[in-house]
Amino acid sequence: MSARDQLLVVIDPVARRADGESVRIARDVLGAGAAVRFCLPDGPEEFTKALARRGARRLVVIGDDRALLRAVQALHRERGLSGPALALVPVGAAQSLARSLGVPAGAVAAARAVLEGTERRLDLLVDESDGVVLGDLRIPPVGGGPPYRSSPGSSPGSVPGPSSGPGSGPSSGSPSGPSSGPAVASAASARASRLSRASAAEGHPWLRSCQSFVRTLATRPSRVAAAPAAGPSRLRVEADGVTLVDLDQPVEGVRVTAGHGGLAQVEVRPASVGAEAAPLRVRARSVTVSGADFRYRADAVVAGPVRTRTWTVHPGAWGLTLPD
């Protein structure tokens, strides 16, 4: 049996919890067409160890965009991306990156592509801290689905594990946020009742005006402050050493996409006053962004803040099995 017919299938724990039926279907299709060894890690550390023990088997990941990023990052760090192409069966909520790379949607179609597809070598964006970008990065970090934050000052190399992500946040006992609205209204009503009793007992007419005012406040619904929109940033953007915009020219956004042929697509949208300014578009082998502390979104991970970061294209650095 050839190495192509021997698979190591790593099933991300988030995928098992999110859609166990799709995971079962993918296992059945893959098991019927190849010699498969299944691995069910419980966390990121076991996930990485499983990749290191793959031997000559082709790696197949069943999971979402985060699982794919975690696999590519781990293989890049151990310099294992030059080997056989990995494959993905997308299962989970975050699949925008998989779709942009050409991976079929649905467990059956994706599993068949693993068995029948061909290897495509794809470019990889790598920063100076060894973080990788498979699709694109954006400054400011907007768009592309719910983000997963890495630690401050870090690159997106440390992809959050299965237990992290948007589900974590303040506990139910937090005194702030929309949940505190009913408590505020109840407290205001209680104060109004006390004022009413005091007015009746002491006979002060001016307290009745205060009582009416407090009741008005108590009946108003609480308002949740909207998150302010990101404004223009002052950044220096350089492509292959050539300055596209400098700190004296605010920009609305920067986008860098890992393209093909060893060149990334760079788009800079200058801030406009009056008439909309045309975006600047170039292709480059390396891109450096610097300025005040800024965050960026690399695929599905928000990283930063940093003051400078350089991304370099590694042509054909990794392989992905895709339909013919």
mmCIF file of C-alpha atoms in Angstrom:
data_model
loop_
_atom_site.group_PDB
_atom_site.id
_atom_site.type_symbol
_atom_site.label_atom_id
_atom_site.label_comp_id
_atom_site.label_asym_id
_atom_site.label_seq_id
_atom_site.Cartn_x
_atom_site.Cartn_y
_atom_site.Cartn_z
ATOM 1 C CA MET A 1 0.000 0.000 0.000
ATOM 2 C CA SER A 2 1.414 3.419 -0.981
ATOM 3 C CA ALA A 3 2.010 6.223 1.508
ATOM 4 C CA ARG A 4 -0.821 8.160 -0.120
ATOM 5 C CA ASP A 5 -3.287 5.508 1.016
ATOM 6 C CA GLN A 6 -2.116 5.700 4.641
ATOM 7 C CA LEU A 7 -3.728 8.480 6.616
ATOM 8 C CA LEU A 8 -3.379 9.932 10.077
ATOM 9 C CA VAL A 9 -6.731 11.569 10.804
ATOM 10 C CA VAL A 10 -6.613 14.036 13.695
ATOM 11 C CA ILE A 11 -10.095 14.974 14.905
ATOM 12 C CA ASP A 12 -10.237 18.312 16.683
ATOM 13 C CA PRO A 13 -12.192 18.161 19.978
ATOM 14 C CA VAL A 14 -14.219 21.254 19.036
ATOM 15 C CA ALA A 15 -15.439 19.452 15.903
ATOM 16 C CA ARG A 16 -16.447 16.418 17.942
ATOM 17 C CA ARG A 17 -18.549 18.578 20.233
ATOM 18 C CA ALA A 18 -19.957 20.872 17.550
ATOM 19 C CA ASP A 19 -21.065 18.311 14.940
ATOM 20 C CA GLY A 20 -20.493 14.704 15.890
ATOM 21 C CA GLU A 21 -22.602 13.450 12.982
ATOM 22 C CA SER A 22 -20.394 15.133 10.365
ATOM 23 C CA VAL A 23 -17.336 13.740 12.107
ATOM 24 C CA ARG A 24 -18.825 10.230 11.971
ATOM 25 C CA ILE A 25 -19.619 10.565 8.258
ATOM 26 C CA ALA A 26 -16.102 11.769 7.477
ATOM 27 C CA ARG A 27 -14.605 8.852 9.423
ATOM 28 C CA ASP A 28 -16.744 6.346 7.510
ATOM 29 C CA VAL A 29 -15.832 7.773 4.086
ATOM 30 C CA LEU A 30 -12.115 7.980 4.859
ATOM 31 C CA GLY A 31 -12.042 4.534 6.482
ATOM 32 C CA ALA A 32 -13.661 2.978 3.420
ATOM 33 C CA GLY A 33 -11.048 4.358 1.020
ATOM 34 C CA ALA A 34 -7.718 4.189 2.838
ATOM 35 C CA ALA A 35 -5.794 2.692 5.729
ATOM 36 C CA VAL A 36 -6.613 5.131 8.493
ATOM 37 C CA ARG A 37 -5.264 5.741 11.959
ATOM 38 C CA PHE A 38 -7.546 8.003 13.970
ATOM 39 C CA CYS A 39 -6.329 10.314 16.712
ATOM 40 C CA LEU A 40 -8.664 12.122 19.117
ATOM 41 C CA PRO A 41 -6.605 14.683 21.073
ATOM 42 C CA ASP A 42 -8.161 16.402 24.078
ATOM 43 C CA GLY A 43 -6.275 19.688 23.731
ATOM 44 C CA PRO A 44 -3.650 21.673 21.791
ATOM 45 C CA GLU A 45 -0.672 19.874 23.348
ATOM 46 C CA GLU A 46 -1.980 16.431 22.405
ATOM 47 C CA PHE A 47 -2.893 17.815 18.981
ATOM 48 C CA THR A 48 0.715 18.910 18.385
ATOM 49 C CA LYS A 49 2.128 15.622 19.687
ATOM 50 C CA ALA A 50 -0.114 13.686 17.314
ATOM 51 C CA LEU A 51 1.275 15.609 14.349
ATOM 52 C CA ALA A 52 4.831 14.822 15.431
ATOM 53 C CA ARG A 53 4.027 11.078 15.437
ATOM 54 C CA ARG A 54 2.506 10.975 11.960
ATOM 55 C CA GLY A 55 5.514 9.274 10.377
ATOM 56 C CA ALA A 56 5.003 8.704 6.635
ATOM 57 C CA ARG A 57 1.231 8.938 6.818
ATOM 58 C CA ARG A 58 -0.634 11.781 5.149
ATOM 59 C CA LEU A 59 -2.118 14.160 7.667
ATOM 60 C CA VAL A 60 -5.862 14.824 7.612
ATOM 61 C CA VAL A 61 -7.438 17.314 10.006
ATOM 62 C CA ILE A 62 -11.146 17.189 10.817
ATOM 63 C CA GLY A 63 -12.005 20.564 12.299
ATOM 64 C CA ASP A 64 -12.548 24.230 11.618
ATOM 65 C CA ASP A 65 -10.232 27.046 10.513
ATOM 66 C CA ARG A 66 -8.527 27.165 13.919
ATOM 67 C CA ALA A 67 -7.619 23.478 13.692
ATOM 68 C CA LEU A 68 -6.119 24.020 10.237
ATOM 69 C CA LEU A 69 -4.120 27.018 11.472
ATOM 70 C CA ARG A 70 -2.885 25.044 14.479
ATOM 71 C CA ALA A 71 -1.728 22.195 12.246
ATOM 72 C CA VAL A 72 0.106 24.425 9.755
ATOM 73 C CA GLN A 73 1.716 26.416 12.567
ATOM 74 C CA ALA A 74 2.944 23.262 14.286
ATOM 75 C CA LEU A 75 4.326 21.806 11.046
ATOM 76 C CA HIS A 76 6.030 25.101 10.206
ATOM 77 C CA ARG A 77 7.761 25.205 13.569
ATOM 78 C CA GLU A 78 9.110 21.689 13.167
ATOM 79 C CA ARG A 79 9.970 22.432 9.517
ATOM 80 C CA GLY A 80 7.605 19.719 8.356
ATOM 81 C CA LEU A 81 5.630 21.599 5.693
ATOM 82 C CA SER A 82 7.854 20.382 2.889
ATOM 83 C CA GLY A 83 6.524 16.829 3.291
ATOM 84 C CA PRO A 84 3.268 15.371 1.963
ATOM 85 C CA ALA A 85 0.338 17.743 1.633
ATOM 86 C CA LEU A 86 -2.098 17.893 4.507
ATOM 87 C CA ALA A 87 -5.850 17.703 3.992
ATOM 88 C CA LEU A 88 -8.852 19.184 5.737
ATOM 89 C CA VAL A 89 -12.413 18.075 6.334
ATOM 90 C CA PRO A 90 -14.056 21.278 7.588
ATOM 91 C CA VAL A 91 -16.363 20.715 10.558
ATOM 92 C CA GLY A 92 -17.408 23.549 12.844
ATOM 93 C CA ALA A 93 -18.660 27.112 12.678
ATOM 94 C CA ALA A 94 -15.504 28.837 11.383
ATOM 95 C CA GLN A 95 -14.968 27.708 7.797
ATOM 96 C CA SER A 96 -14.397 30.952 5.857
ATOM 97 C CA LEU A 97 -10.657 30.289 5.502
ATOM 98 C CA ALA A 98 -11.270 26.721 4.297
ATOM 99 C CA ARG A 99 -13.713 27.961 1.667
ATOM 100 C CA SER A 100 -11.307 30.647 0.466
ATOM 101 C CA LEU A 101 -8.613 28.000 -0.017
ATOM 102 C CA GLY A 102 -10.917 25.825 -2.137
ATOM 103 C CA VAL A 103 -11.767 23.080 0.361
ATOM 104 C CA PRO A 104 -15.236 21.629 -0.405
ATOM 105 C CA ALA A 105 -18.036 22.204 2.067
ATOM 106 C CA GLY A 106 -19.750 19.161 3.563
ATOM 107 C CA ALA A 107 -18.223 16.086 5.170
ATOM 108 C CA VAL A 108 -18.784 13.737 2.214
ATOM 109 C CA ALA A 109 -17.408 16.048 -0.488
ATOM 110 C CA ALA A 110 -14.406 17.053 1.613
ATOM 111 C CA ALA A 111 -13.588 13.456 2.568
ATOM 112 C CA ARG A 112 -13.747 12.390 -1.077
ATOM 113 C CA ALA A 113 -11.409 15.234 -1.996
ATOM 114 C CA VAL A 114 -8.948 13.873 0.579
ATOM 115 C CA LEU A 115 -8.999 10.480 -1.154
ATOM 116 C CA GLU A 116 -9.215 11.600 -4.781
ATOM 117 C CA GLY A 117 -7.800 15.131 -4.864
ATOM 118 C CA THR A 118 -4.360 16.377 -5.805
ATOM 119 C CA GLU A 119 -1.735 18.347 -3.950
ATOM 120 C CA ARG A 120 -1.551 22.115 -4.504
ATOM 121 C CA ARG A 121 1.452 24.024 -3.241
ATOM 122 C CA LEU A 122 0.419 27.321 -1.670
ATOM 123 C CA ASP A 123 2.308 30.416 -0.556
ATOM 124 C CA LEU A 124 2.644 31.184 3.139
ATOM 125 C CA LEU A 125 3.061 34.539 4.894
ATOM 126 C CA VAL A 126 5.481 34.288 7.823
ATOM 127 C CA ASP A 127 6.321 37.065 10.267
ATOM 128 C CA GLU A 128 9.538 37.607 12.218
ATOM 129 C CA SER A 129 8.158 35.786 15.266
ATOM 130 C CA ASP A 130 7.349 32.698 13.161
ATOM 131 C CA GLY A 131 3.596 33.348 13.026
ATOM 132 C CA VAL A 132 1.918 32.172 9.835
ATOM 133 C CA VAL A 133 -0.884 33.526 7.662
ATOM 134 C CA LEU A 134 -2.627 31.189 5.225
ATOM 135 C CA GLY A 135 -5.209 33.552 3.783
ATOM 136 C CA ASP A 136 -5.031 37.242 4.606
ATOM 137 C CA LEU A 137 -4.358 39.711 7.378
ATOM 138 C CA ARG A 138 -6.195 42.940 8.096
ATOM 139 C CA ILE A 139 -5.440 46.127 9.960
ATOM 140 C CA PRO A 140 -7.575 47.073 11.837
ATOM 141 C CA PRO A 141 -8.705 43.515 12.752
ATOM 142 C CA VAL A 142 -12.217 43.566 11.290
ATOM 143 C CA GLY A 143 -14.290 41.196 9.122
ATOM 144 C CA GLY A 144 -14.074 37.477 8.459
ATOM 145 C CA GLY A 145 -16.168 36.049 11.299
ATOM 146 C CA PRO A 146 -15.661 35.900 15.050
ATOM 147 C CA PRO A 147 -12.048 36.442 16.046
ATOM 148 C CA TYR A 148 -9.921 34.544 18.555
ATOM 149 C CA ARG A 149 -7.438 36.673 20.425
ATOM 150 C CA SER A 150 -3.859 35.751 21.114
ATOM 151 C CA SER A 151 -1.822 37.203 23.970
ATOM 152 C CA PRO A 152 -0.770 40.887 23.816
ATOM 153 C CA GLY A 153 2.293 41.531 21.707
ATOM 154 C CA SER A 154 2.260 38.042 20.230
ATOM 155 C CA SER A 155 1.969 36.837 16.692
ATOM 156 C CA PRO A 156 -0.916 34.615 15.621
ATOM 157 C CA GLY A 157 1.345 31.616 15.987
ATOM 158 C CA SER A 158 -0.298 30.617 19.237
ATOM 159 C CA VAL A 159 -3.744 29.661 18.025
ATOM 160 C CA PRO A 160 -6.210 29.440 20.922
ATOM 161 C CA GLY A 161 -7.000 25.948 22.071
ATOM 162 C CA PRO A 162 -10.391 24.265 22.097
ATOM 163 C CA SER A 163 -11.336 25.682 25.466
ATOM 164 C CA SER A 164 -10.741 29.293 24.424
ATOM 165 C CA GLY A 165 -12.523 31.573 22.019
ATOM 166 C CA PRO A 166 -15.544 33.773 21.976
ATOM 167 C CA GLY A 167 -17.397 31.664 24.516
ATOM 168 C CA SER A 168 -15.174 32.891 27.334
ATOM 169 C CA GLY A 169 -15.914 36.202 28.942
ATOM 170 C CA PRO A 170 -17.213 37.896 32.067
ATOM 171 C CA SER A 171 -18.999 35.742 34.571
ATOM 172 C CA SER A 172 -22.679 36.090 35.246
ATOM 173 C CA GLY A 173 -21.877 37.964 38.402
ATOM 174 C CA SER A 174 -20.320 40.896 36.540
ATOM 175 C CA PRO A 175 -21.841 44.184 37.618
ATOM 176 C CA SER A 176 -21.485 45.812 34.208
ATOM 177 C CA GLY A 177 -23.166 45.244 30.870
ATOM 178 C CA PRO A 178 -26.781 44.958 29.775
ATOM 179 C CA SER A 179 -27.634 42.417 32.476
ATOM 180 C CA SER A 180 -27.315 45.155 35.116
ATOM 181 C CA GLY A 181 -30.184 47.147 33.591
ATOM 182 C CA PRO A 182 -33.040 45.394 35.488
ATOM 183 C CA ALA A 183 -31.134 45.730 38.776
ATOM 184 C CA VAL A 184 -30.712 49.474 38.241
ATOM 185 C CA ALA A 185 -34.418 49.864 37.441
ATOM 186 C CA SER A 186 -35.404 47.848 40.530
ATOM 187 C CA ALA A 187 -33.175 49.960 42.762
ATOM 188 C CA ALA A 188 -34.623 53.148 41.286
ATOM 189 C CA SER A 189 -38.152 51.902 41.922
ATOM 190 C CA ALA A 190 -37.273 51.129 45.546
ATOM 191 C CA ARG A 191 -35.871 54.609 45.989
ATOM 192 C CA ALA A 192 -39.066 56.045 44.503
ATOM 193 C CA SER A 193 -41.153 54.074 47.017
ATOM 194 C CA ARG A 194 -39.062 55.346 49.920
ATOM 195 C CA LEU A 195 -39.402 58.906 48.667
ATOM 196 C CA SER A 196 -43.170 58.450 48.422
ATOM 197 C CA ARG A 197 -43.395 57.280 51.999
ATOM 198 C CA ALA A 198 -41.208 60.131 53.177
ATOM 199 C CA SER A 199 -43.372 62.639 51.288
ATOM 200 C CA ALA A 200 -46.539 61.362 52.919
ATOM 201 C CA ALA A 201 -45.003 61.302 56.392
ATOM 202 C CA GLU A 202 -43.214 64.635 56.336
ATOM 203 C CA GLY A 203 -45.572 66.577 54.075
ATOM 204 C CA HIS A 204 -42.919 68.120 51.808
ATOM 205 C CA PRO A 205 -44.471 68.813 48.363
ATOM 206 C CA TRP A 206 -41.074 69.176 46.659
ATOM 207 C CA LEU A 207 -40.375 65.487 47.335
ATOM 208 C CA ARG A 208 -43.262 64.565 45.076
ATOM 209 C CA SER A 209 -41.402 66.188 42.166
ATOM 210 C CA CYS A 210 -38.312 64.123 42.964
ATOM 211 C CA GLN A 211 -40.487 61.025 43.166
ATOM 212 C CA SER A 212 -41.913 61.672 39.703
ATOM 213 C CA PHE A 213 -38.435 62.239 38.273
ATOM 214 C CA VAL A 214 -37.050 59.019 39.770
ATOM 215 C CA ARG A 215 -40.013 57.026 38.447
ATOM 216 C CA THR A 216 -39.286 58.382 34.979
ATOM 217 C CA LEU A 217 -35.704 57.150 35.237
ATOM 218 C CA ALA A 218 -36.832 53.759 36.523
ATOM 219 C CA THR A 219 -39.150 53.152 33.569
ATOM 220 C CA ARG A 220 -36.577 54.014 30.910
ATOM 221 C CA PRO A 221 -34.826 50.994 29.375
ATOM 222 C CA SER A 222 -31.118 50.831 29.994
ATOM 223 C CA ARG A 223 -28.900 51.663 27.068
ATOM 224 C CA VAL A 224 -25.859 49.704 26.033
ATOM 225 C CA ALA A 225 -23.112 51.847 24.658
ATOM 226 C CA ALA A 226 -22.213 50.873 21.115
ATOM 227 C CA ALA A 227 -18.595 49.973 20.456
ATOM 228 C CA PRO A 228 -16.889 52.885 18.716
ATOM 229 C CA ALA A 229 -15.947 52.271 15.128
ATOM 230 C CA ALA A 230 -12.239 52.039 14.411
ATOM 231 C CA GLY A 231 -10.984 55.357 13.061
ATOM 232 C CA PRO A 232 -8.127 56.077 10.684
ATOM 233 C CA SER A 233 -4.694 54.892 11.805
ATOM 234 C CA ARG A 234 -1.320 56.484 11.285
ATOM 235 C CA LEU A 235 0.883 53.697 9.977
ATOM 236 C CA ARG A 236 3.907 53.384 7.766
ATOM 237 C CA VAL A 237 3.403 50.646 5.180
ATOM 238 C CA GLU A 238 6.378 49.434 3.165
ATOM 239 C CA ALA A 239 6.350 46.902 0.332
ATOM 240 C CA ASP A 240 9.743 45.464 -0.596
ATOM 241 C CA GLY A 241 11.370 48.458 1.087
ATOM 242 C CA VAL A 242 9.315 51.054 -0.781
ATOM 243 C CA THR A 243 7.085 53.261 1.380
ATOM 244 C CA LEU A 244 3.475 53.204 0.216
ATOM 245 C CA VAL A 245 2.092 55.467 2.952
ATOM 246 C CA ASP A 246 3.854 57.233 5.808
ATOM 247 C CA LEU A 247 2.811 58.319 9.278
ATOM 248 C CA ASP A 248 1.610 61.707 8.032
ATOM 249 C CA GLN A 249 -1.129 60.074 5.919
ATOM 250 C CA PRO A 250 -3.903 58.338 7.940
ATOM 251 C CA VAL A 251 -5.191 55.059 6.535
ATOM 252 C CA GLU A 252 -8.583 53.403 6.885
ATOM 253 C CA GLY A 253 -7.228 49.893 6.525
ATOM 254 C CA VAL A 254 -4.489 47.581 5.283
ATOM 255 C CA ARG A 255 -4.984 44.142 3.816
ATOM 256 C CA VAL A 256 -2.297 41.647 2.806
ATOM 257 C CA THR A 257 -3.247 38.420 1.048
ATOM 258 C CA ALA A 258 -1.036 35.424 0.446
ATOM 259 C CA GLY A 259 -1.244 35.076 -3.325
ATOM 260 C CA HIS A 260 0.522 32.796 -5.781
ATOM 261 C CA GLY A 261 3.877 32.907 -7.489
ATOM 262 C CA GLY A 262 5.784 34.224 -4.490
ATOM 263 C CA LEU A 263 4.089 37.637 -4.284
ATOM 264 C CA ALA A 264 1.542 38.876 -1.762
ATOM 265 C CA GLN A 265 -1.272 41.217 -2.712
ATOM 266 C CA VAL A 266 -1.124 44.425 -0.684
ATOM 267 C CA GLU A 267 -4.005 46.884 -0.472
ATOM 268 C CA VAL A 268 -3.859 50.155 1.463
ATOM 269 C CA ARG A 269 -6.970 52.323 1.799
ATOM 270 C CA PRO A 270 -5.986 55.926 2.632
ATOM 271 C CA ALA A 271 -8.345 57.960 4.777
ATOM 272 C CA SER A 272 -10.435 60.295 2.595
ATOM 273 C CA VAL A 273 -11.683 63.814 3.224
ATOM 274 C CA GLY A 274 -14.595 64.585 0.947
ATOM 275 C CA ALA A 275 -14.081 62.488 -2.191
ATOM 276 C CA GLU A 276 -13.204 58.851 -1.549
ATOM 277 C CA ALA A 277 -9.495 58.136 -2.030
ATOM 278 C CA ALA A 278 -8.556 55.298 -4.360
ATOM 279 C CA PRO A 279 -6.885 52.324 -2.654
ATOM 280 C CA LEU A 280 -3.234 51.579 -3.363
ATOM 281 C CA ARG A 281 -2.619 48.062 -4.667
ATOM 282 C CA VAL A 282 0.763 46.430 -5.220
ATOM 283 C CA ARG A 283 2.336 42.966 -5.173
ATOM 284 C CA ALA A 284 5.378 42.383 -3.012
ATOM 285 C CA ARG A 285 7.562 39.712 -1.430
ATOM 286 C CA SER A 286 7.632 41.382 1.983
ATOM 287 C CA VAL A 287 5.431 43.891 3.783
ATOM 288 C CA THR A 288 6.356 45.912 6.860
ATOM 289 C CA VAL A 289 3.805 47.848 8.906
ATOM 290 C CA SER A 290 4.906 50.142 11.737
ATOM 291 C CA GLY A 291 3.478 52.939 13.854
ATOM 292 C CA ALA A 292 1.631 53.360 17.120
ATOM 293 C CA ASP A 293 0.509 50.180 18.878
ATOM 294 C CA PHE A 294 -1.834 48.376 16.500
ATOM 295 C CA ARG A 295 -3.667 45.075 16.351
ATOM 296 C CA TYR A 296 -4.114 42.932 13.291
ATOM 297 C CA ARG A 297 -6.186 39.961 12.278
ATOM 298 C CA ALA A 298 -4.320 37.042 10.713
ATOM 299 C CA ASP A 299 -6.873 34.616 9.311
ATOM 300 C CA ALA A 300 -9.044 33.813 12.350
ATOM 301 C CA VAL A 301 -6.736 35.178 15.071
ATOM 302 C CA VAL A 302 -6.431 38.736 16.394
ATOM 303 C CA ALA A 303 -2.877 39.536 17.520
ATOM 304 C CA GLY A 304 -1.074 42.490 19.035
ATOM 305 C CA PRO A 305 -0.693 45.187 20.001
ATOM 306 C CA VAL A 306 2.644 45.596 18.246
ATOM 307 C CA ARG A 307 4.574 48.578 16.915
ATOM 308 C CA THR A 308 6.111 46.929 13.903
ATOM 309 C CA ARG A 309 5.659 43.665 12.053
ATOM 310 C CA THR A 310 7.088 42.280 8.818
ATOM 311 C CA TRP A 311 5.493 39.514 6.787
ATOM 312 C CA THR A 312 7.492 37.655 4.157
ATOM 313 C CA VAL A 313 6.130 35.380 1.444
ATOM 314 C CA HIS A 314 7.409 31.802 1.423
ATOM 315 C CA PRO A 315 6.536 30.559 -2.067
ATOM 316 C CA GLY A 316 4.884 27.125 -2.241
ATOM 317 C CA ALA A 317 5.763 26.535 1.402
ATOM 318 C CA TRP A 318 2.895 24.193 2.205
ATOM 319 C CA GLY A 319 0.698 21.711 0.395
ATOM 320 C CA LEU A 320 -3.062 21.233 0.621
ATOM 321 C CA THR A 321 -5.061 18.432 -0.983
ATOM 322 C CA LEU A 322 -7.850 19.937 -3.109
ATOM 323 C CA PRO A 323 -10.329 18.598 -5.692
ATOM 324 C CA ASP A 324 -9.080 18.216 -9.259
#
